[in-house]
PDB file of C-alpha atoms in Angstrom:
ATOM      1  CA  UNK A 199     -51.290   7.177   8.626  1.00  0.00           C
ATOM      2  CA  UNK A 200     -48.855   4.380   8.198  1.00  0.00           C
ATOM      3  CA  UNK A 201     -48.023   5.360   4.586  1.00  0.00           C
ATOM      4  CA  UNK A 202     -46.729   8.836   5.390  1.00  0.00           C
ATOM      5  CA  UNK A 203     -45.022   7.536   8.587  1.00  0.00           C
ATOM      6  CA  UNK A 204     -43.172   4.878   6.472  1.00  0.00           C
ATOM      7  CA  UNK A 205     -42.025   7.520   4.031  1.00  0.00           C
ATOM      8  CA  UNK A 206     -40.694   9.783   6.739  1.00  0.00           C
ATOM      9  CA  UNK A 207     -39.084   6.944   8.619  1.00  0.00           C
ATOM     10  CA  UNK A 208     -37.465   5.466   5.527  1.00  0.00           C
ATOM     11  CA  UNK A 209     -36.012   9.026   4.665  1.00  0.00           C
ATOM     12  CA  UNK A 210     -34.577   9.250   8.142  1.00  0.00           C
ATOM     13  CA  UNK A 211     -33.218   5.634   7.796  1.00  0.00           C
ATOM     14  CA  UNK A 212     -31.486   6.586   4.496  1.00  0.00           C
ATOM     15  CA  UNK A 213     -31.456  10.318   3.948  1.00  0.00           C
ATOM     16  CA  UNK A 214     -31.677  11.362   0.286  1.00  0.00           C
ATOM     17  CA  UNK A 215     -28.419  13.528  -0.014  1.00  0.00           C
ATOM     18  CA  UNK A 216     -27.848  13.302  -3.699  1.00  0.00           C
ATOM     19  CA  UNK A 217     -29.940  14.465  -6.653  1.00  0.00           C
ATOM     20  CA  UNK A 218     -32.252  11.579  -7.620  1.00  0.00           C
ATOM     21  CA  UNK A 219     -32.412  10.394 -11.172  1.00  0.00           C
ATOM     22  CA  UNK A 220     -36.251  11.046 -11.286  1.00  0.00           C
ATOM     23  CA  UNK A 221     -35.846  14.847 -10.331  1.00  0.00           C
ATOM     24  CA  UNK A 222     -37.740  16.838 -12.750  1.00  0.00           C
ATOM     25  CA  UNK A 223     -38.686  14.259 -15.212  1.00  0.00           C
ATOM     26  CA  UNK A 224     -38.814  10.409 -15.674  1.00  0.00           C
ATOM     27  CA  UNK A 225     -37.305   8.581 -18.574  1.00  0.00           C
ATOM     28  CA  UNK A 226     -38.282   5.014 -19.034  1.00  0.00           C
ATOM     29  CA  UNK A 227     -35.577   3.174 -21.061  1.00  0.00           C
ATOM     30  CA  UNK A 228     -36.726   0.759 -23.726  1.00  0.00           C
ATOM     31  CA  UNK A 229     -36.462  -2.739 -22.867  1.00  0.00           C
ATOM     32  CA  UNK A 230     -35.476  -4.526 -26.146  1.00  0.00           C
ATOM     33  CA  UNK A 231     -34.782  -7.959 -24.253  1.00  0.00           C
ATOM     34  CA  UNK A 232     -38.377  -8.345 -22.777  1.00  0.00           C
ATOM     35  CA  UNK A 233     -40.248  -6.485 -25.433  1.00  0.00           C
ATOM     36  CA  UNK A 234     -43.530  -8.360 -26.474  1.00  0.00           C
ATOM     37  CA  UNK A 235     -44.189  -9.047 -30.112  1.00  0.00           C
ATOM     38  CA  UNK A 236     -47.785  -9.045 -29.844  1.00  0.00           C
ATOM     39  CA  UNK A 237     -50.652  -9.539 -27.087  1.00  0.00           C
ATOM     40  CA  UNK A 238     -50.198 -13.133 -26.719  1.00  0.00           C
ATOM     41  CA  UNK A 239     -46.559 -12.858 -26.161  1.00  0.00           C
ATOM     42  CA  UNK A 240     -47.245 -10.177 -23.588  1.00  0.00           C
ATOM     43  CA  UNK A 241     -49.790 -12.357 -21.830  1.00  0.00           C
ATOM     44  CA  UNK A 242     -47.297 -15.265 -21.712  1.00  0.00           C
ATOM     45  CA  UNK A 243     -44.455 -13.129 -20.430  1.00  0.00           C
ATOM     46  CA  UNK A 244     -46.721 -11.758 -17.720  1.00  0.00           C
ATOM     47  CA  UNK A 245     -47.773 -15.277 -16.654  1.00  0.00           C
ATOM     48  CA  UNK A 246     -44.425 -16.570 -16.696  1.00  0.00           C
ATOM     49  CA  UNK A 247     -43.247 -13.616 -14.435  1.00  0.00           C
ATOM     50  CA  UNK A 248     -46.196 -14.237 -12.039  1.00  0.00           C
ATOM     51  CA  UNK A 249     -45.293 -17.894 -11.800  1.00  0.00           C
ATOM     52  CA  UNK A 250     -41.509 -16.906 -11.013  1.00  0.00           C
ATOM     53  CA  UNK A 251     -42.738 -14.352  -8.442  1.00  0.00           C
ATOM     54  CA  UNK A 252     -45.198 -16.633  -6.859  1.00  0.00           C
ATOM     55  CA  UNK A 253     -42.661 -19.540  -6.548  1.00  0.00           C
ATOM     56  CA  UNK A 254     -40.027 -17.256  -5.173  1.00  0.00           C
ATOM     57  CA  UNK A 255     -42.316 -15.883  -2.550  1.00  0.00           C
ATOM     58  CA  UNK A 256     -43.295 -19.371  -1.462  1.00  0.00           C
ATOM     59  CA  UNK A 257     -39.882 -20.590  -1.330  1.00  0.00           C
ATOM     60  CA  UNK A 258     -38.465 -17.444   0.496  1.00  0.00           C
ATOM     61  CA  UNK A 259     -41.442 -17.543   2.928  1.00  0.00           C
ATOM     62  CA  UNK A 260     -41.099 -21.253   3.746  1.00  0.00           C
ATOM     63  CA  UNK A 261     -37.405 -20.792   4.303  1.00  0.00           C
ATOM     64  CA  UNK A 262     -37.883 -17.937   6.714  1.00  0.00           C
ATOM     65  CA  UNK A 263     -40.669 -19.422   8.681  1.00  0.00           C
ATOM     66  CA  UNK A 264     -38.743 -22.625   8.941  1.00  0.00           C
ATOM     67  CA  UNK A 265     -35.798 -20.854  10.427  1.00  0.00           C
ATOM     68  CA  UNK A 266     -38.154 -19.032  12.972  1.00  0.00           C
ATOM     69  CA  UNK A 267     -39.396 -22.534  13.921  1.00  0.00           C
ATOM     70  CA  UNK A 268     -35.888 -23.852  14.301  1.00  0.00           C
ATOM     71  CA  UNK A 269     -34.958 -20.971  16.652  1.00  0.00           C
ATOM     72  CA  UNK A 270     -38.122 -21.374  18.589  1.00  0.00           C
ATOM     73  CA  UNK A 271     -37.374 -25.195  18.789  1.00  0.00           C
ATOM     74  CA  UNK A 272     -33.788 -24.487  20.119  1.00  0.00           C
ATOM     75  CA  UNK A 273     -34.912 -21.858  22.484  1.00  0.00           C
ATOM     76  CA  UNK A 274     -37.684 -24.164  23.996  1.00  0.00           C
ATOM     77  CA  UNK A 275     -35.181 -27.024  24.315  1.00  0.00           C
ATOM     78  CA  UNK A 276     -32.773 -24.683  26.165  1.00  0.00           C
ATOM     79  CA  UNK A 277     -35.686 -23.248  28.191  1.00  0.00           C
ATOM     80  CA  UNK A 278     -36.446 -26.511  29.616  1.00  0.00           C
ATOM     81  CA  UNK A 279     -32.985 -26.493  31.311  1.00  0.00           C
ATOM     82  CA  UNK A 280     -33.806 -23.177  32.820  1.00  0.00           C
ATOM     83  CA  UNK A 281     -37.174 -24.526  33.993  1.00  0.00           C
ATOM     84  CA  UNK A 282     -38.930 -22.034  31.612  1.00  0.00           C
ATOM     85  CA  UNK A 283     -41.998 -24.432  30.632  1.00  0.00           C
ATOM     86  CA  UNK A 284     -45.140 -22.398  31.035  1.00  0.00           C
ATOM     87  CA  UNK A 285     -44.975 -20.616  28.810  1.00  0.00           C
ATOM     88  CA  UNK A 286     -42.180 -22.186  26.895  1.00  0.00           C
ATOM     89  CA  UNK A 287     -39.205 -20.087  25.834  1.00  0.00           C
ATOM     90  CA  UNK A 288     -39.748 -18.681  22.400  1.00  0.00           C
ATOM     91  CA  UNK A 289     -39.028 -15.792  20.206  1.00  0.00           C
ATOM     92  CA  UNK A 290     -42.530 -14.563  20.725  1.00  0.00           C
ATOM     93  CA  UNK A 291     -42.000 -14.688  24.478  1.00  0.00           C
ATOM     94  CA  UNK A 292     -38.667 -12.797  24.305  1.00  0.00           C
ATOM     95  CA  UNK A 293     -40.091 -10.097  21.916  1.00  0.00           C
ATOM     96  CA  UNK A 294     -43.204  -9.756  24.140  1.00  0.00           C
ATOM     97  CA  UNK A 295     -41.057  -8.433  26.976  1.00  0.00           C
ATOM     98  CA  UNK A 296     -38.904  -6.434  24.623  1.00  0.00           C
ATOM     99  CA  UNK A 297     -41.812  -4.703  23.431  1.00  0.00           C
ATOM    100  CA  UNK A 298     -42.887  -3.869  26.935  1.00  0.00           C
ATOM    101  CA  UNK A 299     -41.396  -0.376  27.228  1.00  0.00           C
ATOM    102  CA  UNK A 300     -42.760   0.280  23.700  1.00  0.00           C
ATOM    103  CA  UNK A 301     -46.140  -0.411  24.846  1.00  0.00           C
ATOM    104  CA  UNK A 302     -45.722   2.058  27.623  1.00  0.00           C
ATOM    105  CA  UNK A 303     -44.511   4.725  25.188  1.00  0.00           C
ATOM    106  CA  UNK A 304     -47.437   4.205  23.146  1.00  0.00           C
ATOM    107  CA  UNK A 305     -49.647   5.357  25.918  1.00  0.00           C
ATOM    108  CA  UNK A 306     -51.116   1.967  27.147  1.00  0.00           C
ATOM    109  CA  UNK A 307     -52.574   2.250  30.596  1.00  0.00           C
ATOM    110  CA  UNK A 308     -50.305   1.254  33.274  1.00  0.00           C
ATOM    111  CA  UNK A 309     -51.969  -2.027  34.204  1.00  0.00           C
ATOM    112  CA  UNK A 310     -51.959  -5.630  33.041  1.00  0.00           C
ATOM    113  CA  UNK A 311     -52.737  -4.197  29.554  1.00  0.00           C
ATOM    114  CA  UNK A 312     -49.067  -3.237  29.056  1.00  0.00           C
ATOM    115  CA  UNK A 313     -47.803  -6.885  28.939  1.00  0.00           C
ATOM    116  CA  UNK A 314     -50.779  -7.799  26.765  1.00  0.00           C
ATOM    117  CA  UNK A 315     -50.318  -5.083  24.187  1.00  0.00           C
ATOM    118  CA  UNK A 316     -46.620  -5.888  24.085  1.00  0.00           C
ATOM    119  CA  UNK A 317     -47.298  -9.586  23.629  1.00  0.00           C
ATOM    120  CA  UNK A 318     -49.813  -8.681  20.797  1.00  0.00           C
ATOM    121  CA  UNK A 319     -47.081  -6.544  19.072  1.00  0.00           C
ATOM    122  CA  UNK A 320     -44.604  -9.448  19.278  1.00  0.00           C
ATOM    123  CA  UNK A 321     -47.142 -11.968  17.749  1.00  0.00           C
ATOM    124  CA  UNK A 322     -47.518  -9.631  14.906  1.00  0.00           C
ATOM    125  CA  UNK A 323     -43.886  -9.165  14.398  1.00  0.00           C
ATOM    126  CA  UNK A 324     -42.796 -12.868  14.708  1.00  0.00           C
ATOM    127  CA  UNK A 325     -45.848 -14.591  13.247  1.00  0.00           C
ATOM    128  CA  UNK A 326     -48.106 -12.065  11.453  1.00  0.00           C
ATOM    129  CA  UNK A 327     -50.813  -9.522  11.839  1.00  0.00           C
ATOM    130  CA  UNK A 328     -53.616 -11.946  11.240  1.00  0.00           C
ATOM    131  CA  UNK A 329     -52.743 -13.986  14.204  1.00  0.00           C
ATOM    132  CA  UNK A 330     -52.332 -10.972  16.281  1.00  0.00           C
ATOM    133  CA  UNK A 331     -55.814  -9.664  15.274  1.00  0.00           C
ATOM    134  CA  UNK A 332     -57.311 -13.082  16.030  1.00  0.00           C
ATOM    135  CA  UNK A 333     -55.832 -13.061  19.385  1.00  0.00           C
ATOM    136  CA  UNK A 334     -57.063  -9.487  19.978  1.00  0.00           C
ATOM    137  CA  UNK A 335     -60.685 -10.368  18.881  1.00  0.00           C
ATOM    138  CA  UNK A 336     -61.145 -13.727  20.251  1.00  0.00           C
ATOM    139  CA  UNK A 337     -58.868 -14.604  23.031  1.00  0.00           C
ATOM    140  CA  UNK A 338     -58.733 -13.537  26.721  1.00  0.00           C
ATOM    141  CA  UNK A 339     -57.187 -11.405  28.232  1.00  0.00           C
ATOM    142  CA  UNK A 340     -56.606  -9.483  25.050  1.00  0.00           C
ATOM    143  CA  UNK A 341     -60.418  -8.872  24.332  1.00  0.00           C
ATOM    144  CA  UNK A 342     -60.843  -7.873  27.799  1.00  0.00           C
ATOM    145  CA  UNK A 343     -58.597  -4.879  27.789  1.00  0.00           C
ATOM    146  CA  UNK A 344     -59.661  -1.314  28.143  1.00  0.00           C
ATOM    147  CA  UNK A 345     -61.037   0.494  24.917  1.00  0.00           C
ATOM    148  CA  UNK A 346     -57.875   2.642  24.917  1.00  0.00           C
ATOM    149  CA  UNK A 347     -55.573  -0.396  24.916  1.00  0.00           C
ATOM    150  CA  UNK A 348     -57.620  -1.971  22.207  1.00  0.00           C
ATOM    151  CA  UNK A 349     -57.547   1.107  20.043  1.00  0.00           C
ATOM    152  CA  UNK A 350     -53.745   1.517  20.331  1.00  0.00           C
ATOM    153  CA  UNK A 351     -53.280  -2.288  19.690  1.00  0.00           C
ATOM    154  CA  UNK A 352     -55.435  -1.916  16.590  1.00  0.00           C
ATOM    155  CA  UNK A 353     -53.146   0.769  15.033  1.00  0.00           C
ATOM    156  CA  UNK A 354     -49.923  -0.933  16.255  1.00  0.00           C
ATOM    157  CA  UNK A 355     -51.104  -4.357  14.638  1.00  0.00           C
ATOM    158  CA  UNK A 356     -52.345  -2.785  11.174  1.00  0.00           C
ATOM    159  CA  UNK A 357     -49.125  -3.239   9.207  1.00  0.00           C
ATOM    160  CA  UNK A 358     -47.164  -5.714   7.043  1.00  0.00           C
ATOM    161  CA  UNK A 359     -44.137  -5.549   9.265  1.00  0.00           C
ATOM    162  CA  UNK A 360     -43.461  -9.262  10.272  1.00  0.00           C
ATOM    163  CA  UNK A 361     -40.612 -11.644   9.719  1.00  0.00           C
ATOM    164  CA  UNK A 362     -42.482 -13.653   7.166  1.00  0.00           C
ATOM    165  CA  UNK A 363     -42.885 -10.630   5.075  1.00  0.00           C
ATOM    166  CA  UNK A 364     -39.080 -10.741   4.519  1.00  0.00           C
ATOM    167  CA  UNK A 365     -39.740 -13.601   2.327  1.00  0.00           C
ATOM    168  CA  UNK A 366     -42.478 -11.999   0.324  1.00  0.00           C
ATOM    169  CA  UNK A 367     -40.545  -8.648  -0.076  1.00  0.00           C
ATOM    170  CA  UNK A 368     -37.155 -10.477  -1.202  1.00  0.00           C
ATOM    171  CA  UNK A 369     -39.199 -12.751  -3.559  1.00  0.00           C
ATOM    172  CA  UNK A 370     -41.282 -10.013  -5.341  1.00  0.00           C
ATOM    173  CA  UNK A 371     -38.616  -7.420  -5.710  1.00  0.00           C
ATOM    174  CA  UNK A 372     -35.805  -9.799  -6.647  1.00  0.00           C
ATOM    175  CA  UNK A 373     -37.971 -10.956  -9.531  1.00  0.00           C
ATOM    176  CA  UNK A 374     -38.935  -7.437 -10.598  1.00  0.00           C
ATOM    177  CA  UNK A 375     -35.278  -6.249 -10.542  1.00  0.00           C
ATOM    178  CA  UNK A 376     -32.964  -9.200 -10.573  1.00  0.00           C
ATOM    179  CA  UNK A 377     -29.921  -6.857 -10.962  1.00  0.00           C
ATOM    180  CA  UNK A 378     -30.804  -5.359  -7.569  1.00  0.00           C
ATOM    181  CA  UNK A 379     -31.367  -8.760  -5.636  1.00  0.00           C
ATOM    182  CA  UNK A 380     -28.503  -8.236  -3.512  1.00  0.00           C
ATOM    183  CA  UNK A 381     -29.485  -4.743  -2.458  1.00  0.00           C
ATOM    184  CA  UNK A 382     -33.074  -6.103  -1.745  1.00  0.00           C
ATOM    185  CA  UNK A 383     -31.726  -8.708   0.605  1.00  0.00           C
ATOM    186  CA  UNK A 384     -29.357  -6.347   2.459  1.00  0.00           C
ATOM    187  CA  UNK A 385     -32.154  -3.741   2.988  1.00  0.00           C
ATOM    188  CA  UNK A 386     -34.800  -6.395   3.818  1.00  0.00           C
ATOM    189  CA  UNK A 387     -34.235  -6.409   7.642  1.00  0.00           C
ATOM    190  CA  UNK A 388     -34.018  -2.539   7.626  1.00  0.00           C
ATOM    191  CA  UNK A 389     -37.336  -2.330   5.822  1.00  0.00           C
ATOM    192  CA  UNK A 390     -38.854  -4.538   8.279  1.00  0.00           C
ATOM    193  CA  UNK A 391     -37.701  -2.309  11.208  1.00  0.00           C
ATOM    194  CA  UNK A 392     -39.000   0.734   9.448  1.00  0.00           C
ATOM    195  CA  UNK A 393     -42.264  -0.716   8.724  1.00  0.00           C
ATOM    196  CA  UNK A 394     -42.785  -1.749  12.451  1.00  0.00           C
ATOM    197  CA  UNK A 395     -41.826   1.684  13.664  1.00  0.00           C
ATOM    198  CA  UNK A 396     -44.285   3.330  11.233  1.00  0.00           C
ATOM    199  CA  UNK A 397     -47.239   1.321  12.550  1.00  0.00           C
ATOM    200  CA  UNK A 398     -45.961   2.115  16.133  1.00  0.00           C
ATOM    201  CA  UNK A 399     -45.806   5.755  15.137  1.00  0.00           C
ATOM    202  CA  UNK A 400     -49.503   5.540  14.119  1.00  0.00           C
ATOM    203  CA  UNK A 401     -50.462   3.792  17.245  1.00  0.00           C
ATOM    204  CA  UNK A 402     -48.768   6.630  19.344  1.00  0.00           C
ATOM    205  CA  UNK A 403     -50.525   9.393  17.400  1.00  0.00           C
ATOM    206  CA  UNK A 404     -53.948   7.502  17.833  1.00  0.00           C
ATOM    207  CA  UNK A 405     -53.279   7.292  21.521  1.00  0.00           C
ATOM    208  CA  UNK A 406     -52.177  10.703  21.838  1.00  0.00           C
ATOM    209  CA  UNK A 407     -55.199  12.266  19.987  1.00  0.00           C
ATOM    210  CA  UNK A 408     -57.927  10.043  21.576  1.00  0.00           C
ATOM    211  CA  UNK A 409     -57.710  10.526  25.301  1.00  0.00           C
ATOM    212  CA  UNK A 410     -61.377  10.226  26.514  1.00  0.00           C
ATOM    213  CA  UNK A 411     -64.085   7.560  25.902  1.00  0.00           C
ATOM    214  CA  UNK A 412     -67.816   7.928  26.267  1.00  0.00           C
TER     215      UNK A 412
END
């Protein structure tokens, strides 16, 4: 469900008001600069492009995660002066409370599951979906939530919308289209928000459709 939702939300974010270049037919221009002379040349070009993409992804990802770590460190240091020590003040903690009303709108039962689901969504956005799913599977109180809350959480966490994905997105698209690198960077945060909303939309639909448990 997330793919149709992401297409719909992206169109809402940037409405298509002009006639597209690909309307009716698609013409792929010849690329004389990067044309391969033979198969070996094509393999070499592909390998070099892969190395550039991998290196760009690694550098961008490390840079963004390091920035998140810096912000978390500053927030924790500041939180000690406010006597916020258990748990420490971090982006994850702040986002967990910010997503509290969203968890309510998704249809999570009105009990302690609301805060747990909102914290899982925050974990997914700030860290990544793998960390959030591990918490949902193995850690209490997340794995002790009601079946409905677990279902909604599963759909809400099933997506690539996290801060780390910004580095991957910028790294890949900037190498594939170097002339559009500036546009990619400008739209990266917007794409992240649209991706998160699309997965939350899927979770809301799942919570709306499945109302009873045997």
